Coordinates of C-alpha atoms in Angstrom, one line a residue:
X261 CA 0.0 0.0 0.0
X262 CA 3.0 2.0 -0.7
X263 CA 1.0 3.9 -3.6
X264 CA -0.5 6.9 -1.4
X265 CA 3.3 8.1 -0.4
X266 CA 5.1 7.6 -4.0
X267 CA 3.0 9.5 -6.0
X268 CA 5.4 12.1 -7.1
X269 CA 3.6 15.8 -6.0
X270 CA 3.8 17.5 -9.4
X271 CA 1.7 15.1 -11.1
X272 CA -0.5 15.0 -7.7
X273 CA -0.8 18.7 -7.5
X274 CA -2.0 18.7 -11.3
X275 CA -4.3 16.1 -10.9
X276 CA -6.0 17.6 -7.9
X277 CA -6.4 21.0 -9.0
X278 CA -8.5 19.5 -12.1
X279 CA -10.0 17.6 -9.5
X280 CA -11.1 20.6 -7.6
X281 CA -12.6 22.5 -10.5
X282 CA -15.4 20.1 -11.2
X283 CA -16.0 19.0 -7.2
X284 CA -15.1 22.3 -4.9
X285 CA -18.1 23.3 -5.2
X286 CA -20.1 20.3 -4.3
X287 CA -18.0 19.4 -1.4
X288 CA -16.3 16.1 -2.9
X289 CA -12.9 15.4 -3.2
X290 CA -11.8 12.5 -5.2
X291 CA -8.8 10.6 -5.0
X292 CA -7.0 11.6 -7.8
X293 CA -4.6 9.3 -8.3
X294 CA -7.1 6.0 -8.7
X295 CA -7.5 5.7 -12.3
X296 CA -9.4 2.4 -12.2
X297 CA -11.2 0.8 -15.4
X298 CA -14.4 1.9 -15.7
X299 CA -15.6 -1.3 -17.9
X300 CA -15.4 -2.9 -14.2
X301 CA -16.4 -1.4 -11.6
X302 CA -13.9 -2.1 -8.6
X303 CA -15.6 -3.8 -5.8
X304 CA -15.3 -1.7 -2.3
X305 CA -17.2 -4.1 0.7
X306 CA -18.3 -1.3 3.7
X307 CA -19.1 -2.8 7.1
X308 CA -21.3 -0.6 9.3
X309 CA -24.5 -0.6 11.6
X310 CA -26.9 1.5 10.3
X311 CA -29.9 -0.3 8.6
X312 CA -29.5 -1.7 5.2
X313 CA -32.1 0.3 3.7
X314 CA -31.2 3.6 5.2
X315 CA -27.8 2.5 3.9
X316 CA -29.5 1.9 0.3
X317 CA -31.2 5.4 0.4
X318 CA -28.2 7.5 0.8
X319 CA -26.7 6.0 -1.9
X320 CA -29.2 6.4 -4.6
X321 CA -28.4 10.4 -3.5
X322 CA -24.6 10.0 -4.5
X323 CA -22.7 9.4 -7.7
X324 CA -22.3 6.0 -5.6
X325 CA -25.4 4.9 -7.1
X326 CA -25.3 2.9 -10.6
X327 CA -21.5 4.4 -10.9
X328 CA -19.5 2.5 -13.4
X329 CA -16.5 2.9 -11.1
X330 CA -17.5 1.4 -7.8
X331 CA -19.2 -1.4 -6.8
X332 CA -20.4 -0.7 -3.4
X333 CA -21.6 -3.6 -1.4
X334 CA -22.7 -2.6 1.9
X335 CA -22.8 -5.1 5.4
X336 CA -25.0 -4.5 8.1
X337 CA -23.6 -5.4 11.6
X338 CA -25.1 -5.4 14.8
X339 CA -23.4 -2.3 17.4
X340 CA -23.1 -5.2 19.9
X341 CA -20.8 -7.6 17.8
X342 CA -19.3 -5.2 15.6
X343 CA -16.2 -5.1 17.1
X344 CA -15.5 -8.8 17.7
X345 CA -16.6 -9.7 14.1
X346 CA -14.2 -6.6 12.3
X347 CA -11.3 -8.4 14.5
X348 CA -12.0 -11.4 13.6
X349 CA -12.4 -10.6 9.5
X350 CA -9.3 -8.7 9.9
X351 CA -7.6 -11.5 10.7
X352 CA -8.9 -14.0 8.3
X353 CA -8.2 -11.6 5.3
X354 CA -11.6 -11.4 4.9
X355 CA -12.0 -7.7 6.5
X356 CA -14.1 -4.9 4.6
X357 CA -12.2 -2.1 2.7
X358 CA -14.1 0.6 4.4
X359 CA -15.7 0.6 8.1
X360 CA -17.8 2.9 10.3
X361 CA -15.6 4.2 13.2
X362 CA -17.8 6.0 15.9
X363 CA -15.6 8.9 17.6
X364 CA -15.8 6.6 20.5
X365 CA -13.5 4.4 18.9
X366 CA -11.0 5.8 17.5
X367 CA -8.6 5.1 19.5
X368 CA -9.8 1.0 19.4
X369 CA -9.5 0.7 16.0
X370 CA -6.7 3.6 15.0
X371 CA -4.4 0.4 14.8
X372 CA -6.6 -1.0 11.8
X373 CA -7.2 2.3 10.1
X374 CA -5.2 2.7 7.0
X375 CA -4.5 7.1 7.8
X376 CA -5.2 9.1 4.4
X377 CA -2.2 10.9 4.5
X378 CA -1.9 15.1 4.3
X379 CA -0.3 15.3 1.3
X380 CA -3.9 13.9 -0.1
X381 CA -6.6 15.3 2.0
X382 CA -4.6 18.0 3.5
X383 CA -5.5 19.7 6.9
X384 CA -6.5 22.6 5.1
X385 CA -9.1 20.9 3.1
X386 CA -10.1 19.1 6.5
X387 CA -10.7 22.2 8.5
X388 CA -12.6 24.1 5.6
X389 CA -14.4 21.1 4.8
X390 CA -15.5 20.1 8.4
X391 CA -16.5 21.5 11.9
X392 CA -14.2 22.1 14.1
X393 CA -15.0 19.0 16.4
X394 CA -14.5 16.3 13.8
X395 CA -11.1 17.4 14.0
X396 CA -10.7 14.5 16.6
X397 CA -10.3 12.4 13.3
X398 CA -7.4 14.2 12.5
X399 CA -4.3 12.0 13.6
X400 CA -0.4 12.9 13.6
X401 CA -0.2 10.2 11.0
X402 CA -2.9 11.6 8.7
X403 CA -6.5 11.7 8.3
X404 CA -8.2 8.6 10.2
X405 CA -11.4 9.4 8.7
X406 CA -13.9 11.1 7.2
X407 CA -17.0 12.6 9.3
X408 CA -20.7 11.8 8.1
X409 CA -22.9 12.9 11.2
X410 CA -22.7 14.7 14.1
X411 CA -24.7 13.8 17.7
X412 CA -25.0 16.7 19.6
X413 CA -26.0 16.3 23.2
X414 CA -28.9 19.0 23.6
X415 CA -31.1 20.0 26.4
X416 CA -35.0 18.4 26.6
X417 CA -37.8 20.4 28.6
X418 CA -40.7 20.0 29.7
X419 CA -43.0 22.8 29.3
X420 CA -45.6 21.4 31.4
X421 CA -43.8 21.8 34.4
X422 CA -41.9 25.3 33.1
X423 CA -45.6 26.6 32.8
X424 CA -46.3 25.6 36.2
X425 CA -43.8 27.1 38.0
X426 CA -44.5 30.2 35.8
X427 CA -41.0 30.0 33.8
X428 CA -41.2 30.8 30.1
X429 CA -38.0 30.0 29.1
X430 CA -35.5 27.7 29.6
X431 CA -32.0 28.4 31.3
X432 CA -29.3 29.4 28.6
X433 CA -27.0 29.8 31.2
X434 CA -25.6 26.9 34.3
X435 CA -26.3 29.8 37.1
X436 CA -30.2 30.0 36.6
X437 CA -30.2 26.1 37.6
X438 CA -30.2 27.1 41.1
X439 CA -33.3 29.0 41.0
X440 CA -35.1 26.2 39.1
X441 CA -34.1 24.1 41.2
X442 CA -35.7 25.8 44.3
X443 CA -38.9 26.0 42.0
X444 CA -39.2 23.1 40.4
X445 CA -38.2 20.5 42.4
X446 CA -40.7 19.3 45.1
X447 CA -39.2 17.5 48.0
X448 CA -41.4 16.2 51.3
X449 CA -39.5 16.5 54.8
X450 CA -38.2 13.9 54.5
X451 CA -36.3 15.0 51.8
X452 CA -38.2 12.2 49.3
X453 CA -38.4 13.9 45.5
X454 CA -41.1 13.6 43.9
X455 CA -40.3 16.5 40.7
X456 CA -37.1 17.2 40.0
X457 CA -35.8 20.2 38.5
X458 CA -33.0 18.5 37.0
X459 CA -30.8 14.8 37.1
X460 CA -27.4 16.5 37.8
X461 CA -25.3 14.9 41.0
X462 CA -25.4 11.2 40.8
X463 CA -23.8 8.5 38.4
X464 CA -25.9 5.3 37.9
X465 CA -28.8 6.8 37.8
X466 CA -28.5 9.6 35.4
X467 CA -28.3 9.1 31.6
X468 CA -25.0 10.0 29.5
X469 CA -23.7 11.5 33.5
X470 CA -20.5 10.9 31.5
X471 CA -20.6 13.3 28.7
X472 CA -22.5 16.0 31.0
X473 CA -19.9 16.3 32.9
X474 CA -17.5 16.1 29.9
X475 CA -19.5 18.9 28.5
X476 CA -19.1 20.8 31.5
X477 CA -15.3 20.2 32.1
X478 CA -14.8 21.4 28.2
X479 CA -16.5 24.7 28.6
X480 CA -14.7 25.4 31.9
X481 CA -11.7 24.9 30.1
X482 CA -10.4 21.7 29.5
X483 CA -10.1 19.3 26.5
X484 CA -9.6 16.3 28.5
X485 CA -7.2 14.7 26.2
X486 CA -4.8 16.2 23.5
X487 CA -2.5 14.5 21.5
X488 CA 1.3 14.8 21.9
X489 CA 4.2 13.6 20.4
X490 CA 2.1 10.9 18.6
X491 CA 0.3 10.1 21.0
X492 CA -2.7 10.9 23.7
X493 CA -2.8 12.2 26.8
X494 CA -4.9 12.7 29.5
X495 CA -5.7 16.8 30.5
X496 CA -8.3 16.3 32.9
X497 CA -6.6 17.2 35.8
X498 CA -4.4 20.1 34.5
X499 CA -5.6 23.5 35.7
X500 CA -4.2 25.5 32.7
X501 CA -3.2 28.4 35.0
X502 CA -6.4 28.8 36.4
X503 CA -7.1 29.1 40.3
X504 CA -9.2 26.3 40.2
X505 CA -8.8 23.0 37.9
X506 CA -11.6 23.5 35.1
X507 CA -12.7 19.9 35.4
X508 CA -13.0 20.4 39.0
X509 CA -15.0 23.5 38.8
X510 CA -17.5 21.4 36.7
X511 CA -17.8 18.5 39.0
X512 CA -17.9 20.7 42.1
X513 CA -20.9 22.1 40.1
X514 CA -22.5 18.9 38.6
X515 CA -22.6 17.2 42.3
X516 CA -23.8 19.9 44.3
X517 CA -27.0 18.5 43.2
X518 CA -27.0 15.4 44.6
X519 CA -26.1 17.3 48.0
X520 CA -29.5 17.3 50.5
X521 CA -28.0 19.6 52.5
X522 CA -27.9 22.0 49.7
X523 CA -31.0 24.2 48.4
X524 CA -30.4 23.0 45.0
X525 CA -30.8 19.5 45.5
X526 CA -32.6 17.8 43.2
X527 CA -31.7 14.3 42.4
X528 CA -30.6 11.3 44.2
X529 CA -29.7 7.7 43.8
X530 CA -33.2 5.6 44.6
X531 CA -34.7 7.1 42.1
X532 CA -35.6 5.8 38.3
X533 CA -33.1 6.4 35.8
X534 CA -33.4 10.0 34.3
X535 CA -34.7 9.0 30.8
X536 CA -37.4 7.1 32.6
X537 CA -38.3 9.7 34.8
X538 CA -38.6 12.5 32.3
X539 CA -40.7 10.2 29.9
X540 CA -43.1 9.9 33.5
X541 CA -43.7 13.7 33.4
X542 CA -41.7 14.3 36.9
X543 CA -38.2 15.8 35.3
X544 CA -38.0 19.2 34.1
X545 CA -34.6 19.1 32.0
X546 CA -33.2 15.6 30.7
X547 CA -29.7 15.9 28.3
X548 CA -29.9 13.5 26.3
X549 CA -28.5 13.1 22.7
X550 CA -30.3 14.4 19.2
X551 CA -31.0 11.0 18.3
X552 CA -33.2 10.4 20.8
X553 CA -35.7 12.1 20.5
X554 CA -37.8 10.0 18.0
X555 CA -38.0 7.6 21.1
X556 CA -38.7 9.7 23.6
X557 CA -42.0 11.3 21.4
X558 CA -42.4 7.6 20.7
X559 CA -42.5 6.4 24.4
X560 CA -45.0 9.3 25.4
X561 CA -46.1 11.0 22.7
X562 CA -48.7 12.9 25.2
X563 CA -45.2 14.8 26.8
X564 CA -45.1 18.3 26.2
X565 CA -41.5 19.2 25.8
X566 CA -39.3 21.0 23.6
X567 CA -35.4 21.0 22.8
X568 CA -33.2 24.0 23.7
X569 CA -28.8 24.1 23.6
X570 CA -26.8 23.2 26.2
X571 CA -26.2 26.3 28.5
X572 CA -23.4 28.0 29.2
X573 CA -21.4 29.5 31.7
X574 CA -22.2 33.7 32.5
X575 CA -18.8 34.5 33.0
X576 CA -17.5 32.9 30.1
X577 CA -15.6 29.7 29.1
X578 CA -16.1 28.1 26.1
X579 CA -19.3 27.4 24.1
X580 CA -19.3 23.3 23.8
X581 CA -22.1 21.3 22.7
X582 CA -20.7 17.3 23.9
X583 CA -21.7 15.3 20.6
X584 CA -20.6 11.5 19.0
X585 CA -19.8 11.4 15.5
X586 CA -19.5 8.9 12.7
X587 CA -17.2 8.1 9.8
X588 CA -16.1 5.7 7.5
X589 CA -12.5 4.8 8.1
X590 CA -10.5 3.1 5.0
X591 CA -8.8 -0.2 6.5
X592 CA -5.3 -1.4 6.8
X593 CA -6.1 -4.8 5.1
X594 CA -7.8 -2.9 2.2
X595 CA -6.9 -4.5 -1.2
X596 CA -8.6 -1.4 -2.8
X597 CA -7.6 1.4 -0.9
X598 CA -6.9 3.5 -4.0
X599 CA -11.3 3.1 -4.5
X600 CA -11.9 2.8 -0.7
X601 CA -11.0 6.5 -0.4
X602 CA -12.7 7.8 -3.7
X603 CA -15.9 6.0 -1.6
X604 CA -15.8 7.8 1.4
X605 CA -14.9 11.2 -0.1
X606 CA -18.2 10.7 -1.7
X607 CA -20.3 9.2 1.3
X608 CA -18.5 12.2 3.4
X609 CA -19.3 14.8 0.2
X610 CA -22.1 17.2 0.3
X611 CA -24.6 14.6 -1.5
X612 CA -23.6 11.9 0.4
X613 CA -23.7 14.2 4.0
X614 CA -27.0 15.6 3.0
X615 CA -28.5 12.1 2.4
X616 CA -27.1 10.9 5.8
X617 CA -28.9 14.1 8.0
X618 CA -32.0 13.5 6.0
X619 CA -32.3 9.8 6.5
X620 CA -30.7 9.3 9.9
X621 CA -32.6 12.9 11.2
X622 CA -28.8 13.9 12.7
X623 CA -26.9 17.6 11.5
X624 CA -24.1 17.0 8.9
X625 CA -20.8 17.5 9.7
X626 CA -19.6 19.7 7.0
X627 CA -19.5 23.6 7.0
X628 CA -21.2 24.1 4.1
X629 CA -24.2 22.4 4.5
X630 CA -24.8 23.7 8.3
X631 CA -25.4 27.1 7.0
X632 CA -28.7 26.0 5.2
X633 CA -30.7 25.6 8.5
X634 CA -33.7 23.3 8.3
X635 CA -37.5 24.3 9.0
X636 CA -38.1 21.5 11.4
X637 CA -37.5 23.7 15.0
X638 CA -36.1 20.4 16.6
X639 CA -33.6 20.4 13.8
X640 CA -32.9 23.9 13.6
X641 CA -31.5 23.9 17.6
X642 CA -29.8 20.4 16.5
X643 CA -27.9 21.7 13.7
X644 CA -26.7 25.1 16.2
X645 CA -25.6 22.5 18.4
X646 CA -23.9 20.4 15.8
X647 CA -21.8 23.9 14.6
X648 CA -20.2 24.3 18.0
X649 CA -19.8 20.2 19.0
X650 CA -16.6 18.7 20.8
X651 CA -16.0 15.2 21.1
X652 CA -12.8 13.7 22.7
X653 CA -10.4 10.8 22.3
X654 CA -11.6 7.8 24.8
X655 CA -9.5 5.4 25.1
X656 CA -12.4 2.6 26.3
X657 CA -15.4 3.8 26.7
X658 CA -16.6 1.0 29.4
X659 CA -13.0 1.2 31.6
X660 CA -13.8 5.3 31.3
X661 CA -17.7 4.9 32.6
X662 CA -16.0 3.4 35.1
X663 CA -13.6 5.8 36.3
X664 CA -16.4 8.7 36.0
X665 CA -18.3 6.7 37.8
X666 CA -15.6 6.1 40.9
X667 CA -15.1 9.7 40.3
X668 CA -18.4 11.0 41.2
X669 CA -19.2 8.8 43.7
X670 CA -16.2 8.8 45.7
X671 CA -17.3 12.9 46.0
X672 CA -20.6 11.7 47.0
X673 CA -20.3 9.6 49.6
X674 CA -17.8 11.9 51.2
X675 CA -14.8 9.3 50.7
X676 CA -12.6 12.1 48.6
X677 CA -13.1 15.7 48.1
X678 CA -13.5 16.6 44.8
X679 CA -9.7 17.8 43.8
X680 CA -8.4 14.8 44.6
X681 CA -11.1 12.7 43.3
X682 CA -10.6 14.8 39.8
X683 CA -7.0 14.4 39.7
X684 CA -7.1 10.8 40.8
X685 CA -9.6 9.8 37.3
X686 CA -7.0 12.2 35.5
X687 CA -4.3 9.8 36.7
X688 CA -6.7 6.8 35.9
X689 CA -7.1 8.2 32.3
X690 CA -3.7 8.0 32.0
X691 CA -2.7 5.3 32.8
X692 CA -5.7 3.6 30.0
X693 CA -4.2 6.1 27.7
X694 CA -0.8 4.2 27.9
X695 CA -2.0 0.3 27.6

């Protein structure tokens, strides 16, 4: 697979700029150096896990569809077994030429990934081709992948229980929680809950408590990890010449609901998991992710609620909106990679990107196609979201839950204060960072 790195610039430089005439403008970017025959289409096998039909849609929107260059043949997998079957194809030689790598897993599979390299997609054409956030697919070694959707995690309300307590709006910034709190949530003297203003304090208990407070760490300040030197490291715990470590700043604030002694407690660990209790009608604000909302209107379509962006802080920080993304990764095994990446610039293209946010109902990740803001006013706050989303590199996501989880509880239960429970899961991070 030597062919990406001698192609001899000149002739690559040519090529490309011809290249760019006809597809600039529509946001595809061919490989220009595959000159396959186009009396036989090469075959490229894609493995990923959305439905086969949703799969079959987005293609009749492409050049993909009936092309006399590429054969596509798409395999569905299961999110459960994905992994254990790619490893297992991989090494049988049976593997797919192009694969779905979920931000999640990049770091997983980074070993498998056959990088596009920047003297073919350069960074450039990355950063003016995609959000800021799906730089996270951008590697040392080249470009890991190329970004189809964007999951950003987004703030549900209930309106029901905002007209009740006479609130028309919902919060846009963190501060105003402790007001609704007070308001909203109902609490017997016993301290029992029986409304809660908001599921912010607890672990087990709480929906995506992971990313929350990953959202919150990022717009106090931190990335969490950054790469360096080739490889990644854990930030988590690094106060970046602030008086107080960001991520600590946003756990101090994420607990102090879970804290009865506090006015602005609100949540605590015997009750129903915060997806549940939001569907029952008793939750005021549930972050969950974009793609979830077709189930929640699904599971009670009789809840009133509506979909804001994630607040931020008053006093600055930065404006982060958590989110997962997907992409289709070009693999090391490949015996096509020259077609493989002529695939997925069009799948990652403006046809192919607009075909994926129509059929899966998630924002594009491109630039370009972000600025044409859709009707729908679910979609319009998704795709505002989607413009300012962060991810981050995890190294496992279960081994992580994990460590979030010891994290917060450890603060909780009064076993560590919350300094040196932070900088203990920074250490933890670490330490997966380096297996």
């Amino acid at each position: 697979m030597e062919f990406l790195y001698n192609i001899s610039m000149t002739k690559f430089q040519i090529i490309l700029m011809g290249v760019f005439g006809v597809f600039l403008i529509g946001g595809v970017i061919i490989f220009s150096a595959y000159r396959g025959n186009t009396k036989n289409a090469v075959n490229v096998v894609v493995w990923g896990t959305i439905p086969q039909i949703s799969f079959s849609n987005i293609i009749q929107s492409t050049p993909l569809y009936q092309s006399k260059e590429y054969n596509v043949q798409y395999v569905e997998k299961s999110e459960d077994n994905f992994d254990a079957n790619f490893i297992e194809s991989l090494a049988s030689g049976d593997g797919p030429d192009i694969f779905m790598l979920p931000s999640e897993k990049i770091l997983k599979h980074r070993n498998k990934v056959f990088p596009i390299p920047y003297n073919v997609f350069t960074e450039r054409q990355f950063k003016d081709s995609f959000i800021e956030g799906a730089e996270i697919y951008m590697a040392p070694e080249g470009v890991l992948a190329l970004p189809v959707s964007v999951d950003p995690l987004v703030m549900y309300w209930n309106l029901s229980l905002f007209t009740e307590a006479k609130i028309t709006q919902p919060p846009k910034y963190w501060d105003e929680f402790y007001n609704l709190a007070n308001v909203i949530s109902k609490k017997d003297g016993a301290l029992n809950i029986s409304k809660s203003a908001v599921a912010f304090g607890e672990f087990t208990n709480i929906s995506h408590a992971k990313e929350i407070i990953l959202n919150l760490a990022m717009q106090a300040g931190t990335p969490v990890t950054i790469w360096s030197g080739g490889k990644v490291q854990s930030v988590f715990g690094d106060s970046f010449s602030k008086p107080t470590m960001p991520a600590e700043a946003a756990v101090n604030f994420y607990t102090e609901f879970s804290n009865p002694a506090k006015p602005s407690y609100s949540w605590n660990r015997s009750l129903s998991n915060s997806t549940s209790y939001f569907l029952s009608g008793d939750l005021a604000l549930y972050f969950g992710f974009a793609s979830e909302i077709a189930n929640l209107q699904l599971k009670n379509p009789n809840l009133n609620f509506d979909v804001a962006n994630m607040p931020v802080s008053r006093e600055g920080g930065i404006n982060v909106s958590f989110a997962k993304f997907n992409a289709f990764a070009i693999t090391k095994s490949s015996k096509n990679p020259n077609a493989a990446f002529g695939v997925i610039s069009i799948l990652a293209g403006a046809d192919g990107a607009k075909s994926f946010s129509k059929v899966l109902r998630l924002p594009p990740p491109r630039r370009d196609l972000l600025n044409q803001k859709p009707a729908n006013a679910y979609e319009s706050v998704f795709y505002d979201s989607a413009i300012r989303a962060k991810g981050w590199l995890d190294p496992s996501p279960d081994e992580t839950n994990a460590i979030f989880k010891n994290m917060i509880e450890s603060i909780t239960s009064g076993r560590a204060r919350t300094g040196g429970a932070v900088n203990q899961a920074s250490r933890e991070l670490a330490d997966l960072l380096l297996k």
